[in-house]
């Protein structure tokens, strides 16, 4: 009799159908932002930063060459780069150098999202402020132009050296060399030492290495995948 009652309970339970909890549809899971997504965002920032930096450097270099060709009396040996910011080439040169500064600022902002190091970002931003000031205050304004020109040259060479800690060899060594060439040329230019190539030639020994580095650095960032990005430990400058 006991066995019959137990069998009847089992039968009654099975005849009630599925439990309420089993009939409920599964809850939708909230999307989770994982490491892969974060890495993808960093790669996008790095790519755009490189593109903006490359475009800014190329367009200014081309505008400078075109402006030099528009002035038959212009000499790259005796005339400074800022001489292109006046007379018939003023609009082309000043607009181009302001665009350069704006693109550097945008590139610095995007690039900061990939490393979060202020000792790189602050000089990077100042390197963008300098060209904007050069374009807004041509050489006819005197002291303001000289101040912004110095900011452009000094911080332009400095970021080439600082960002070397964020890159891998052999580009790391190239960045340091180009940055040092620009800074040494800046010291020689400030001391009125032209080494036989004139004031214009020495000023170009400051600007050209920085522009060439900017083009190369932009290409480096665009071609760098996440796997090849330097680690946080490798990005820090050596102690001592």
mmCIF file of N, CA and C in Angstrom, residues 18-152:
data_model
loop_
_atom_site.group_PDB
_atom_site.id
_atom_site.type_symbol
_atom_site.label_atom_id
_atom_site.label_comp_id
_atom_site.label_asym_id
_atom_site.label_seq_id
_atom_site.Cartn_x
_atom_site.Cartn_y
_atom_site.Cartn_z
ATOM 1 N N UNK A 18 5.707 21.233 -16.599
ATOM 2 C CA UNK A 18 6.977 21.834 -16.184
ATOM 3 C C UNK A 18 6.772 22.860 -15.090
ATOM 4 N N UNK A 19 7.764 22.992 -14.255
ATOM 5 C CA UNK A 19 7.711 23.980 -13.190
ATOM 6 C C UNK A 19 7.710 25.398 -13.748
ATOM 7 N N UNK A 20 7.261 26.328 -12.905
ATOM 8 C CA UNK A 20 7.170 27.727 -13.346
ATOM 9 C C UNK A 20 8.532 28.303 -13.676
ATOM 10 N N UNK A 21 9.530 27.887 -12.853
ATOM 11 C CA UNK A 21 10.875 28.419 -13.073
ATOM 12 C C UNK A 21 11.470 27.926 -14.376
ATOM 13 N N UNK A 22 11.051 26.689 -14.775
ATOM 14 C CA UNK A 22 11.588 26.149 -16.014
ATOM 15 C C UNK A 22 10.943 26.766 -17.235
ATOM 16 N N UNK A 23 9.724 27.303 -17.085
ATOM 17 C CA UNK A 23 9.023 27.881 -18.225
ATOM 18 C C UNK A 23 9.424 29.313 -18.511
ATOM 19 N N UNK A 24 10.155 29.975 -17.601
ATOM 20 C CA UNK A 24 10.569 31.360 -17.815
ATOM 21 C C UNK A 24 11.681 31.434 -18.841
ATOM 22 N N UNK A 25 11.620 32.409 -19.737
ATOM 23 C CA UNK A 25 12.714 32.563 -20.718
ATOM 24 C C UNK A 25 13.987 33.036 -20.027
ATOM 25 N N UNK A 26 15.124 32.629 -20.511
ATOM 26 C CA UNK A 26 16.387 33.055 -19.878
ATOM 27 C C UNK A 26 16.582 34.563 -19.992
ATOM 28 N N UNK A 27 17.137 35.169 -18.945
ATOM 29 C CA UNK A 27 17.378 36.608 -18.946
ATOM 30 C C UNK A 27 18.527 36.945 -19.893
ATOM 31 N N UNK A 28 18.334 38.077 -20.583
ATOM 32 C CA UNK A 28 19.386 38.514 -21.498
ATOM 33 C C UNK A 28 20.570 39.047 -20.692
ATOM 34 N N UNK A 29 21.756 38.631 -21.039
ATOM 35 C CA UNK A 29 22.954 39.082 -20.342
ATOM 36 C C UNK A 29 23.385 40.449 -20.837
ATOM 37 N N UNK A 30 23.840 41.264 -19.908
ATOM 38 C CA UNK A 30 24.330 42.589 -20.271
ATOM 39 C C UNK A 30 25.663 42.474 -20.990
ATOM 40 N N UNK A 31 25.843 43.293 -22.029
ATOM 41 C CA UNK A 31 27.124 43.226 -22.743
ATOM 42 C C UNK A 31 28.284 43.602 -21.834
ATOM 43 N N UNK A 32 29.351 42.894 -21.945
ATOM 44 C CA UNK A 32 30.537 43.123 -21.124
ATOM 45 C C UNK A 32 31.655 43.674 -21.996
ATOM 46 N N UNK A 33 32.226 44.794 -21.564
ATOM 47 C CA UNK A 33 33.340 45.400 -22.290
ATOM 48 C C UNK A 33 34.619 44.745 -21.799
ATOM 49 N N UNK A 34 35.201 43.938 -22.616
ATOM 50 C CA UNK A 34 36.380 43.200 -22.232
ATOM 51 C C UNK A 34 37.661 43.833 -22.717
ATOM 52 N N UNK A 35 38.741 43.117 -22.510
ATOM 53 C CA UNK A 35 40.043 43.643 -22.899
ATOM 54 C C UNK A 35 40.158 43.825 -24.399
ATOM 55 N N UNK A 36 39.526 42.934 -25.159
ATOM 56 C CA UNK A 36 39.608 43.035 -26.617
ATOM 57 C C UNK A 36 39.006 44.333 -27.107
ATOM 58 N N UNK A 37 37.858 44.738 -26.516
ATOM 59 C CA UNK A 37 37.209 45.982 -26.913
ATOM 60 C C UNK A 37 38.075 47.184 -26.565
ATOM 61 N N UNK A 38 38.646 47.177 -25.368
ATOM 62 C CA UNK A 38 39.505 48.289 -24.946
ATOM 63 C C UNK A 38 40.724 48.397 -25.855
ATOM 64 N N UNK A 39 41.313 47.255 -26.184
ATOM 65 C CA UNK A 39 42.464 47.279 -27.077
ATOM 66 C C UNK A 39 42.094 47.825 -28.454
ATOM 67 N N UNK A 40 40.889 47.482 -28.913
ATOM 68 C CA UNK A 40 40.447 47.996 -30.202
ATOM 69 C C UNK A 40 40.290 49.503 -30.193
ATOM 70 N N UNK A 41 39.764 50.049 -29.083
ATOM 71 C CA UNK A 41 39.620 51.498 -28.965
ATOM 72 C C UNK A 41 40.980 52.177 -28.963
ATOM 73 N N UNK A 42 41.936 51.589 -28.255
ATOM 74 C CA UNK A 42 43.278 52.169 -28.218
ATOM 75 C C UNK A 42 43.922 52.135 -29.596
ATOM 76 N N UNK A 43 43.707 51.032 -30.328
ATOM 77 C CA UNK A 43 44.278 50.931 -31.675
ATOM 78 C C UNK A 43 43.673 51.980 -32.590
ATOM 79 N N UNK A 44 42.365 52.232 -32.467
ATOM 80 C CA UNK A 44 41.717 53.255 -33.284
ATOM 81 C C UNK A 44 42.274 54.633 -32.965
ATOM 82 N N UNK A 45 42.441 54.936 -31.684
ATOM 83 C CA UNK A 45 43.008 56.227 -31.288
ATOM 84 C C UNK A 45 44.425 56.393 -31.840
ATOM 85 N N UNK A 46 45.195 55.326 -31.737
ATOM 86 C CA UNK A 46 46.572 55.374 -32.224
ATOM 87 C C UNK A 46 46.614 55.599 -33.735
ATOM 88 N N UNK A 47 45.734 54.938 -34.461
ATOM 89 C CA UNK A 47 45.701 55.078 -35.914
ATOM 90 C C UNK A 47 45.328 56.493 -36.322
ATOM 91 N N UNK A 48 44.287 57.047 -35.707
ATOM 92 C CA UNK A 48 43.860 58.404 -36.033
ATOM 93 C C UNK A 48 44.906 59.447 -35.621
ATOM 94 N N UNK A 49 45.541 59.223 -34.480
ATOM 95 C CA UNK A 49 46.601 60.137 -34.051
ATOM 96 C C UNK A 49 47.729 60.151 -35.081
ATOM 97 N N UNK A 50 48.115 58.976 -35.547
ATOM 98 C CA UNK A 50 49.170 58.900 -36.556
ATOM 99 C C UNK A 50 48.771 59.558 -37.857
ATOM 100 N N UNK A 51 47.527 59.352 -38.280
ATOM 101 C CA UNK A 51 47.066 59.948 -39.533
ATOM 102 C C UNK A 51 47.079 61.468 -39.462
ATOM 103 N N UNK A 52 46.559 62.032 -38.371
ATOM 104 C CA UNK A 52 46.518 63.486 -38.225
ATOM 105 C C UNK A 52 47.921 64.079 -38.167
ATOM 106 N N UNK A 53 48.815 63.403 -37.463
ATOM 107 C CA UNK A 53 50.178 63.908 -37.346
ATOM 108 C C UNK A 53 50.892 63.857 -38.691
ATOM 109 N N UNK A 54 50.682 62.787 -39.437
ATOM 110 C CA UNK A 54 51.309 62.656 -40.752
ATOM 111 C C UNK A 54 50.757 63.706 -41.717
ATOM 112 N N UNK A 55 49.442 63.857 -41.752
ATOM 113 C CA UNK A 55 48.820 64.831 -42.658
ATOM 114 C C UNK A 55 49.284 66.243 -42.333
ATOM 115 N N UNK A 56 49.335 66.582 -41.044
ATOM 116 C CA UNK A 56 49.783 67.917 -40.655
ATOM 117 C C UNK A 56 51.203 68.202 -41.098
ATOM 118 N N UNK A 57 52.096 67.240 -40.903
ATOM 119 C CA UNK A 57 53.497 67.440 -41.274
ATOM 120 C C UNK A 57 53.667 67.531 -42.790
ATOM 121 N N UNK A 58 52.980 66.668 -43.529
ATOM 122 C CA UNK A 58 53.119 66.653 -44.992
ATOM 123 C C UNK A 58 52.572 67.931 -45.609
ATOM 124 N N UNK A 59 51.369 68.340 -45.169
ATOM 125 C CA UNK A 59 50.772 69.523 -45.786
ATOM 126 C C UNK A 59 51.604 70.769 -45.524
ATOM 127 N N UNK A 60 52.216 70.865 -44.333
ATOM 128 C CA UNK A 60 53.035 72.044 -44.061
ATOM 129 C C UNK A 60 54.329 72.018 -44.864
ATOM 130 N N UNK A 61 54.942 70.856 -44.982
ATOM 131 C CA UNK A 61 56.166 70.742 -45.765
ATOM 132 C C UNK A 61 55.906 71.104 -47.221
ATOM 133 N N UNK A 62 54.799 70.627 -47.774
ATOM 134 C CA UNK A 62 54.465 70.949 -49.164
ATOM 135 C C UNK A 62 54.128 72.432 -49.323
ATOM 136 N N UNK A 63 53.388 72.992 -48.377
ATOM 137 C CA UNK A 63 53.047 74.415 -48.455
ATOM 138 C C UNK A 63 54.293 75.277 -48.388
ATOM 139 N N UNK A 64 55.258 74.871 -47.558
ATOM 140 C CA UNK A 64 56.504 75.625 -47.453
ATOM 141 C C UNK A 64 57.288 75.578 -48.765
ATOM 142 N N UNK A 65 57.330 74.414 -49.398
ATOM 143 C CA UNK A 65 58.042 74.290 -50.673
ATOM 144 C C UNK A 65 57.353 75.100 -51.770
ATOM 145 N N UNK A 66 56.026 75.072 -51.788
ATOM 146 C CA UNK A 66 55.287 75.852 -52.788
ATOM 147 C C UNK A 66 55.510 77.347 -52.563
ATOM 148 N N UNK A 67 55.462 77.772 -51.313
ATOM 149 C CA UNK A 67 55.670 79.190 -51.002
ATOM 150 C C UNK A 67 57.068 79.645 -51.409
ATOM 151 N N UNK A 68 58.057 78.801 -51.207
ATOM 152 C CA UNK A 68 59.419 79.153 -51.623
ATOM 153 C C UNK A 68 59.496 79.329 -53.138
ATOM 154 N N UNK A 69 58.767 78.483 -53.875
ATOM 155 C CA UNK A 69 58.774 78.605 -55.325
ATOM 156 C C UNK A 69 58.029 79.822 -55.832
ATOM 157 N N UNK A 70 57.103 80.344 -55.029
ATOM 158 C CA UNK A 70 56.332 81.526 -55.431
ATOM 159 C C UNK A 70 57.123 82.815 -55.273
ATOM 160 N N UNK A 71 58.257 82.738 -54.597
ATOM 161 C CA UNK A 71 59.068 83.931 -54.346
ATOM 162 C C UNK A 71 60.414 83.777 -55.039
ATOM 163 N N UNK A 72 60.571 84.294 -56.272
ATOM 164 C CA UNK A 72 61.841 84.127 -57.002
ATOM 165 C C UNK A 72 63.042 84.716 -56.270
ATOM 166 N N UNK A 73 62.796 85.741 -55.451
ATOM 167 C CA UNK A 73 63.884 86.385 -54.730
ATOM 168 C C UNK A 73 64.186 85.712 -53.392
ATOM 169 N N UNK A 74 63.483 84.629 -53.083
ATOM 170 C CA UNK A 74 63.632 83.966 -51.795
ATOM 171 C C UNK A 74 64.817 83.016 -51.829
ATOM 172 N N UNK A 75 65.629 83.044 -50.770
ATOM 173 C CA UNK A 75 66.799 82.178 -50.660
ATOM 174 C C UNK A 75 66.684 81.331 -49.405
ATOM 175 N N UNK A 76 66.803 80.012 -49.547
ATOM 176 C CA UNK A 76 66.718 79.139 -48.374
ATOM 177 C C UNK A 76 67.950 79.276 -47.491
ATOM 178 N N UNK A 77 68.968 79.961 -47.977
ATOM 179 C CA UNK A 77 70.166 80.171 -47.181
ATOM 180 C C UNK A 77 70.082 81.450 -46.351
ATOM 181 N N UNK A 78 69.665 82.521 -46.980
ATOM 182 C CA UNK A 78 69.662 83.815 -46.298
ATOM 183 C C UNK A 78 68.306 84.184 -45.699
ATOM 184 N N UNK A 79 67.227 83.637 -46.221
ATOM 185 C CA UNK A 79 65.893 83.945 -45.711
ATOM 186 C C UNK A 79 65.448 82.884 -44.707
ATOM 187 N N UNK A 80 64.810 83.339 -43.646
ATOM 188 C CA UNK A 80 64.285 82.397 -42.659
ATOM 189 C C UNK A 80 62.955 81.823 -43.141
ATOM 190 N N UNK A 81 62.516 80.763 -42.490
ATOM 191 C CA UNK A 81 61.224 80.162 -42.847
ATOM 192 C C UNK A 81 60.096 81.148 -42.596
ATOM 193 N N UNK A 82 60.204 81.924 -41.534
ATOM 194 C CA UNK A 82 59.143 82.873 -41.182
ATOM 195 C C UNK A 82 58.994 83.991 -42.194
ATOM 196 N N UNK A 83 60.005 84.214 -43.040
ATOM 197 C CA UNK A 83 59.873 85.216 -44.102
ATOM 198 C C UNK A 83 58.763 84.854 -45.076
ATOM 199 N N UNK A 84 58.377 83.579 -45.102
ATOM 200 C CA UNK A 84 57.281 83.151 -45.973
ATOM 201 C C UNK A 84 55.929 83.576 -45.417
ATOM 202 N N UNK A 85 55.896 84.004 -44.170
ATOM 203 C CA UNK A 85 54.648 84.421 -43.544
ATOM 204 C C UNK A 85 54.257 85.854 -43.821
ATOM 205 N N UNK A 86 54.980 86.523 -44.685
ATOM 206 C CA UNK A 86 54.665 87.896 -45.071
ATOM 207 C C UNK A 86 54.656 87.981 -46.603
ATOM 208 N N UNK A 87 54.222 89.121 -47.090
ATOM 209 C CA UNK A 87 54.150 89.408 -48.529
ATOM 210 C C UNK A 87 53.175 88.447 -49.230
ATOM 211 N N UNK A 88 53.514 88.053 -50.445
ATOM 212 C CA UNK A 88 52.566 87.317 -51.284
ATOM 213 C C UNK A 88 52.279 85.903 -50.798
ATOM 214 N N UNK A 89 53.151 85.338 -49.998
ATOM 215 C CA UNK A 89 52.970 83.963 -49.514
ATOM 216 C C UNK A 89 52.384 83.897 -48.108
ATOM 217 N N UNK A 90 51.969 85.032 -47.584
ATOM 218 C CA UNK A 90 51.520 85.091 -46.185
ATOM 219 C C UNK A 90 50.310 84.185 -45.934
ATOM 220 N N UNK A 91 49.294 84.275 -46.792
ATOM 221 C CA UNK A 91 48.071 83.503 -46.560
ATOM 222 C C UNK A 91 48.347 82.000 -46.605
ATOM 223 N N UNK A 92 49.089 81.560 -47.617
ATOM 224 C CA UNK A 92 49.386 80.136 -47.757
ATOM 225 C C UNK A 92 50.188 79.618 -46.569
ATOM 226 N N UNK A 93 51.250 80.310 -46.233
ATOM 227 C CA UNK A 93 52.128 79.831 -45.167
ATOM 228 C C UNK A 93 51.447 79.877 -43.814
ATOM 229 N N UNK A 94 50.824 81.000 -43.474
ATOM 230 C CA UNK A 94 50.227 81.141 -42.151
ATOM 231 C C UNK A 94 49.053 80.188 -41.950
ATOM 232 N N UNK A 95 48.251 80.004 -42.986
ATOM 233 C CA UNK A 95 47.144 79.057 -42.873
ATOM 234 C C UNK A 95 47.664 77.640 -42.679
ATOM 235 N N UNK A 96 48.706 77.290 -43.412
ATOM 236 C CA UNK A 96 49.262 75.934 -43.325
ATOM 237 C C UNK A 96 49.866 75.654 -41.957
ATOM 238 N N UNK A 97 50.565 76.634 -41.392
ATOM 239 C CA UNK A 97 51.209 76.411 -40.097
ATOM 240 C C UNK A 97 50.163 76.350 -38.976
ATOM 241 N N UNK A 98 49.067 77.086 -39.113
ATOM 242 C CA UNK A 98 47.983 76.993 -38.127
ATOM 243 C C UNK A 98 47.323 75.621 -38.215
ATOM 244 N N UNK A 99 47.100 75.138 -39.428
ATOM 245 C CA UNK A 99 46.535 73.796 -39.609
ATOM 246 C C UNK A 99 47.458 72.750 -38.982
ATOM 247 N N UNK A 100 48.757 72.927 -39.174
ATOM 248 C CA UNK A 100 49.723 72.018 -38.566
ATOM 249 C C UNK A 100 49.538 71.967 -37.054
ATOM 250 N N UNK A 101 49.433 73.127 -36.421
ATOM 251 C CA UNK A 101 49.278 73.173 -34.974
ATOM 252 C C UNK A 101 47.982 72.520 -34.506
ATOM 253 N N UNK A 102 46.888 72.776 -35.227
ATOM 254 C CA UNK A 102 45.599 72.197 -34.848
ATOM 255 C C UNK A 102 45.641 70.672 -34.941
ATOM 256 N N UNK A 103 46.232 70.161 -36.009
ATOM 257 C CA UNK A 103 46.309 68.709 -36.176
ATOM 258 C C UNK A 103 47.231 68.068 -35.137
ATOM 259 N N UNK A 104 48.280 68.784 -34.738
ATOM 260 C CA UNK A 104 49.149 68.262 -33.679
ATOM 261 C C UNK A 104 48.384 68.190 -32.357
ATOM 262 N N UNK A 105 47.588 69.200 -32.053
ATOM 263 C CA UNK A 105 46.789 69.189 -30.826
ATOM 264 C C UNK A 105 45.811 68.014 -30.823
ATOM 265 N N UNK A 106 45.136 67.811 -31.955
ATOM 266 C CA UNK A 106 44.192 66.694 -32.050
ATOM 267 C C UNK A 106 44.918 65.359 -31.930
ATOM 268 N N UNK A 107 46.076 65.264 -32.550
ATOM 269 C CA UNK A 107 46.860 64.034 -32.484
ATOM 270 C C UNK A 107 47.331 63.769 -31.052
ATOM 271 N N UNK A 108 47.766 64.814 -30.368
ATOM 272 C CA UNK A 108 48.221 64.654 -28.982
ATOM 273 C C UNK A 108 47.095 64.169 -28.086
ATOM 274 N N UNK A 109 45.898 64.695 -28.309
ATOM 275 C CA UNK A 109 44.740 64.271 -27.503
ATOM 276 C C UNK A 109 44.422 62.790 -27.733
ATOM 277 N N UNK A 110 44.388 62.388 -28.987
ATOM 278 C CA UNK A 110 44.084 60.987 -29.294
ATOM 279 C C UNK A 110 45.195 60.056 -28.813
ATOM 280 N N UNK A 111 46.415 60.483 -29.001
ATOM 281 C CA UNK A 111 47.545 59.642 -28.602
ATOM 282 C C UNK A 111 47.613 59.479 -27.084
ATOM 283 N N UNK A 112 47.179 60.490 -26.358
ATOM 284 C CA UNK A 112 47.185 60.408 -24.897
ATOM 285 C C UNK A 112 46.325 59.244 -24.415
ATOM 286 N N UNK A 113 45.251 58.951 -25.130
ATOM 287 C CA UNK A 113 44.381 57.857 -24.735
ATOM 288 C C UNK A 113 45.024 56.490 -24.844
ATOM 289 N N UNK A 114 46.182 56.403 -25.477
ATOM 290 C CA UNK A 114 46.852 55.111 -25.632
ATOM 291 C C UNK A 114 47.956 54.899 -24.605
ATOM 292 N N UNK A 115 48.383 55.971 -23.922
ATOM 293 C CA UNK A 115 49.487 55.806 -22.963
ATOM 294 C C UNK A 115 49.234 56.469 -21.614
ATOM 295 N N UNK A 116 48.433 57.560 -21.570
ATOM 296 C CA UNK A 116 48.069 58.240 -20.316
ATOM 297 C C UNK A 116 49.281 58.769 -19.554
ATOM 298 N N UNK A 117 50.264 59.289 -20.249
ATOM 299 C CA UNK A 117 51.462 59.819 -19.589
ATOM 300 C C UNK A 117 51.588 61.318 -19.889
ATOM 301 N N UNK A 118 51.421 62.116 -18.835
ATOM 302 C CA UNK A 118 51.428 63.568 -19.006
ATOM 303 C C UNK A 118 52.794 64.088 -19.414
ATOM 304 N N UNK A 119 53.876 63.394 -19.044
ATOM 305 C CA UNK A 119 55.203 63.869 -19.411
ATOM 306 C C UNK A 119 55.442 63.745 -20.918
ATOM 307 N N UNK A 120 54.550 63.060 -21.605
ATOM 308 C CA UNK A 120 54.571 63.037 -23.066
ATOM 309 C C UNK A 120 53.519 63.988 -23.625
ATOM 310 N N UNK A 121 52.324 63.958 -23.046
ATOM 311 C CA UNK A 121 51.206 64.714 -23.610
ATOM 312 C C UNK A 121 51.395 66.223 -23.502
ATOM 313 N N UNK A 122 51.890 66.706 -22.370
ATOM 314 C CA UNK A 122 52.034 68.157 -22.201
ATOM 315 C C UNK A 122 53.017 68.753 -23.215
ATOM 316 N N UNK A 123 54.237 68.204 -23.385
ATOM 317 C CA UNK A 123 55.106 68.722 -24.442
ATOM 318 C C UNK A 123 54.497 68.567 -25.828
ATOM 319 N N UNK A 124 53.738 67.480 -26.026
ATOM 320 C CA UNK A 124 53.083 67.254 -27.314
ATOM 321 C C UNK A 124 52.084 68.377 -27.605
ATOM 322 N N UNK A 125 51.300 68.756 -26.599
ATOM 323 C CA UNK A 125 50.333 69.841 -26.773
ATOM 324 C C UNK A 125 51.032 71.172 -27.026
ATOM 325 N N UNK A 126 52.116 71.425 -26.309
ATOM 326 C CA UNK A 126 52.856 72.678 -26.520
ATOM 327 C C UNK A 126 53.459 72.725 -27.919
ATOM 328 N N UNK A 127 53.844 71.568 -28.439
ATOM 329 C CA UNK A 127 54.359 71.522 -29.812
ATOM 330 C C UNK A 127 53.280 71.873 -30.825
ATOM 331 N N UNK A 128 52.020 71.740 -30.446
ATOM 332 C CA UNK A 128 50.926 72.162 -31.307
ATOM 333 C C UNK A 128 50.547 73.615 -31.110
ATOM 334 N N UNK A 129 50.696 74.101 -29.884
ATOM 335 C CA UNK A 129 50.394 75.517 -29.605
ATOM 336 C C UNK A 129 51.371 76.430 -30.349
ATOM 337 N N UNK A 130 52.638 76.009 -30.418
ATOM 338 C CA UNK A 130 53.656 76.834 -31.061
ATOM 339 C C UNK A 130 53.338 77.209 -32.498
ATOM 340 N N UNK A 131 53.069 76.238 -33.383
ATOM 341 C CA UNK A 131 52.756 76.587 -34.775
ATOM 342 C C UNK A 131 51.523 77.468 -34.921
ATOM 343 N N UNK A 132 50.521 77.255 -34.081
ATOM 344 C CA UNK A 132 49.334 78.113 -34.160
ATOM 345 C C UNK A 132 49.717 79.562 -33.866
ATOM 346 N N UNK A 133 50.544 79.757 -32.847
ATOM 347 C CA UNK A 133 50.997 81.107 -32.528
ATOM 348 C C UNK A 133 51.848 81.707 -33.626
ATOM 349 N N UNK A 134 52.682 80.885 -34.271
ATOM 350 C CA UNK A 134 53.508 81.375 -35.383
ATOM 351 C C UNK A 134 52.636 81.880 -36.518
ATOM 352 N N UNK A 135 51.543 81.143 -36.808
ATOM 353 C CA UNK A 135 50.660 81.560 -37.895
ATOM 354 C C UNK A 135 49.833 82.787 -37.559
ATOM 355 N N UNK A 136 49.435 82.901 -36.305
ATOM 356 C CA UNK A 136 48.618 84.050 -35.908
ATOM 357 C C UNK A 136 49.447 85.297 -35.660
ATOM 358 N N UNK A 137 50.723 85.120 -35.311
ATOM 359 C CA UNK A 137 51.615 86.253 -35.052
ATOM 360 C C UNK A 137 52.841 86.131 -35.965
ATOM 361 N N UNK A 138 52.747 86.628 -37.195
ATOM 362 C CA UNK A 138 53.889 86.543 -38.121
ATOM 363 C C UNK A 138 55.085 87.329 -37.611
ATOM 364 N N UNK A 139 56.182 87.231 -38.330
ATOM 365 C CA UNK A 139 57.431 87.823 -37.844
ATOM 366 C C UNK A 139 57.367 89.335 -37.694
ATOM 367 N N UNK A 140 56.407 89.974 -38.345
ATOM 368 C CA UNK A 140 56.264 91.421 -38.212
ATOM 369 C C UNK A 140 55.781 91.830 -36.821
ATOM 370 N N UNK A 141 55.288 90.876 -36.031
ATOM 371 C CA UNK A 141 54.814 91.197 -34.678
ATOM 372 C C UNK A 141 55.945 91.195 -33.662
ATOM 373 N N UNK A 142 57.118 90.717 -34.048
ATOM 374 C CA UNK A 142 58.274 90.773 -33.166
ATOM 375 C C UNK A 142 58.305 89.686 -32.110
ATOM 376 N N UNK A 143 58.296 90.102 -30.831
ATOM 377 C CA UNK A 143 58.493 89.169 -29.715
ATOM 378 C C UNK A 143 57.491 88.014 -29.674
ATOM 379 N N UNK A 144 56.184 88.253 -29.857
ATOM 380 C CA UNK A 144 55.248 87.116 -29.835
ATOM 381 C C UNK A 144 55.611 86.034 -30.845
ATOM 382 N N UNK A 145 56.037 86.441 -32.017
ATOM 383 C CA UNK A 145 56.414 85.462 -33.035
ATOM 384 C C UNK A 145 57.648 84.663 -32.599
ATOM 385 N N UNK A 146 58.625 85.353 -32.034
ATOM 386 C CA UNK A 146 59.840 84.671 -31.596
ATOM 387 C C UNK A 146 59.543 83.654 -30.494
ATOM 388 N N UNK A 147 58.644 84.016 -29.583
ATOM 389 C CA UNK A 147 58.297 83.113 -28.480
ATOM 390 C C UNK A 147 57.631 81.849 -29.011
ATOM 391 N N UNK A 148 56.667 82.000 -29.898
ATOM 392 C CA UNK A 148 55.959 80.847 -30.432
ATOM 393 C C UNK A 148 56.850 80.010 -31.352
ATOM 394 N N UNK A 149 57.754 80.665 -32.066
ATOM 395 C CA UNK A 149 58.688 79.915 -32.903
ATOM 396 C C UNK A 149 59.601 79.048 -32.039
ATOM 397 N N UNK A 150 60.070 79.617 -30.920
ATOM 398 C CA UNK A 150 60.912 78.837 -30.009
ATOM 399 C C UNK A 150 60.138 77.652 -29.423
ATOM 400 N N UNK A 151 58.890 77.883 -29.034
ATOM 401 C CA UNK A 151 58.062 76.797 -28.503
ATOM 402 C C UNK A 151 57.916 75.689 -29.543
ATOM 403 N N UNK A 152 57.680 76.074 -30.793
ATOM 404 C CA UNK A 152 57.518 75.083 -31.859
ATOM 405 C C UNK A 152 58.768 74.238 -32.021
#
